[in-house]
Coordinates of C-alpha atoms in Angstrom, one line a residue:
X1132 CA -68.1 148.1 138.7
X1133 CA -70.3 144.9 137.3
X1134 CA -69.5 142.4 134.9
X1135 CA -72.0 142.0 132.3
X1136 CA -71.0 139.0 129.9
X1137 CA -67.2 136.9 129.3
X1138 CA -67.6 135.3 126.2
X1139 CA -63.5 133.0 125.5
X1140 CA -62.1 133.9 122.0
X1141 CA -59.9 131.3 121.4
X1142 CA -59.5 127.7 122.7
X1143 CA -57.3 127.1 125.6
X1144 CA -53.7 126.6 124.7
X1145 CA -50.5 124.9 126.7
X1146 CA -47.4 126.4 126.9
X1147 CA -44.6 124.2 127.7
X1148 CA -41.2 124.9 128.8
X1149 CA -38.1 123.0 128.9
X1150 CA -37.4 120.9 132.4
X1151 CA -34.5 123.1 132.5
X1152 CA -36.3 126.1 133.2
X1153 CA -39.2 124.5 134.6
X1154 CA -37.2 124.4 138.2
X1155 CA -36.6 127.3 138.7
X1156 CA -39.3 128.7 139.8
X1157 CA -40.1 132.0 137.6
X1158 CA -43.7 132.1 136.7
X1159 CA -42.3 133.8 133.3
X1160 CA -40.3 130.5 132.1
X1161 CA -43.0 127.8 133.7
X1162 CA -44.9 125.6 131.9
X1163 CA -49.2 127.3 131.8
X1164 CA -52.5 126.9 130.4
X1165 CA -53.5 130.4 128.7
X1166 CA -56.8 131.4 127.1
X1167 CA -58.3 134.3 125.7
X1168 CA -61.7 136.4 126.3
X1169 CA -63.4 139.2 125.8
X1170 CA -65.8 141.2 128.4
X1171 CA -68.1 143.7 128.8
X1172 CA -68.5 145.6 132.2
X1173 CA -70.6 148.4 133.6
X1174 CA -68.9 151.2 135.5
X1175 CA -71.3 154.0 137.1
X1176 CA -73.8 154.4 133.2
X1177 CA -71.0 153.5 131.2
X1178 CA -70.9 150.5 129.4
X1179 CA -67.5 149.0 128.3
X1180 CA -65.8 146.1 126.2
X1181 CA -62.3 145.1 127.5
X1182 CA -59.7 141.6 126.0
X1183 CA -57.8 139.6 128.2
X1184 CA -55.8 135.9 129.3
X1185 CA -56.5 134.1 131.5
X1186 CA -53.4 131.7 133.2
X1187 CA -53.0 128.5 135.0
X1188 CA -49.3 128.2 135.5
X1189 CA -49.2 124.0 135.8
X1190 CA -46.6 123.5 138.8
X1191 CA -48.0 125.7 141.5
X1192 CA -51.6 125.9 140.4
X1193 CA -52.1 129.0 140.5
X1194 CA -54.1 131.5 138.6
X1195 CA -53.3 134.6 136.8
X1196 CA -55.7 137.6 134.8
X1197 CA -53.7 139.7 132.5
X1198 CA -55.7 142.6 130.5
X1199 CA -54.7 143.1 126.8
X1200 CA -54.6 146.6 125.3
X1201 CA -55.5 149.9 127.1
X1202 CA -58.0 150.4 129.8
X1203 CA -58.3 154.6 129.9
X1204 CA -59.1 156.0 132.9
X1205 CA -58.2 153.1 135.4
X1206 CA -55.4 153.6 138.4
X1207 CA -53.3 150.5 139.7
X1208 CA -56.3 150.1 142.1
X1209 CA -59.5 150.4 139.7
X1210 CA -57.2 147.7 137.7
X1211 CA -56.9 145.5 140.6
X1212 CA -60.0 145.3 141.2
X1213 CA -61.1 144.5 137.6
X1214 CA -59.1 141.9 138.1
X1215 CA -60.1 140.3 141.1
X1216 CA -63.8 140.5 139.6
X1217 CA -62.8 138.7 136.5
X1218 CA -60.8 135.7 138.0
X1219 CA -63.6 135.4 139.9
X1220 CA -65.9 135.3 137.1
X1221 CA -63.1 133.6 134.6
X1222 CA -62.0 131.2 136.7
X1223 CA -64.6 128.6 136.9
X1224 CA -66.1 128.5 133.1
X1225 CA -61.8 128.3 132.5
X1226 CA -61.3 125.0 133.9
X1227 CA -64.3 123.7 132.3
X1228 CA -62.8 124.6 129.3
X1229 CA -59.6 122.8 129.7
X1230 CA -61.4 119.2 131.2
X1231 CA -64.1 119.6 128.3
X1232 CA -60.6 120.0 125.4
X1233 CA -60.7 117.5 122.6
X1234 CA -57.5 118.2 121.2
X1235 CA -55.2 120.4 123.4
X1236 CA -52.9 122.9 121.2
X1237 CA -49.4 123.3 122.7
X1238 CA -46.8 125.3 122.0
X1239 CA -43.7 124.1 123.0
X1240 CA -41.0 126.8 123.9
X1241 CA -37.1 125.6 123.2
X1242 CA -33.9 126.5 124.3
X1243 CA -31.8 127.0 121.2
X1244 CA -28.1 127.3 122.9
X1245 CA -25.4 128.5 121.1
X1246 CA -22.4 126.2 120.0
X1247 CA -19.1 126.9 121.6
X1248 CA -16.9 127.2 118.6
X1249 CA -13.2 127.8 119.2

């Protein structure tokens, strides 16, 4: 399995969280950096296209590949390894991205709670 070309889709985009979710430390409720990109990869002849995100969750630093849409005939382990290739491949062109950001676009995620009414 080879990766031929990443080319990023959209511009890199913060998510932020509440401080009242931001301690508690679930990756799914923490503030992150996500980006979107497209690849193309080689397995045995066949040539592919595949979509993904890329993730930098901002307390612990650490990265995270997700693949968008359906990747037919790949196992758990075929997808692993995918994704070990492309965070290698993502990672670094990723952070270039985010230092080399004019204007960051955030989205801000809220908690709406709901009024006790008695």
């Amino acid at each position: 399995m080879n990766i031929d070309s990443i080319r990023f889709t959209d511009p890199p985009v913060h998510h932020q969280f509440p401080s009242l979710y931001e301690n508690l430390g679930l990756p799914e409720v923490s503030s992150f950096i996500e980006q979107k990109y497209e690849f193309e990869f080689t397995i045995g002849k066949t040539k592919r296209k595949g979509h993904g995100t890329i993730r930098k969750y901002k307390q612990s630093g650490q990265y995270k590949v997700q693949l968008t849409g359906k990747m037919t005939g790949f196992g758990p382990k075929r997808l692993e390894k995918l994704e070990r290739l492309l965070i290698e491949k993502v990672k670094e062109r990723f952070i270039n991205n985010i230092e080399s950001e004019v204007k960051a676009q955030k989205v801000y995620h809220v908690h709406f709670g709901r009024n006790s009414r008695r």
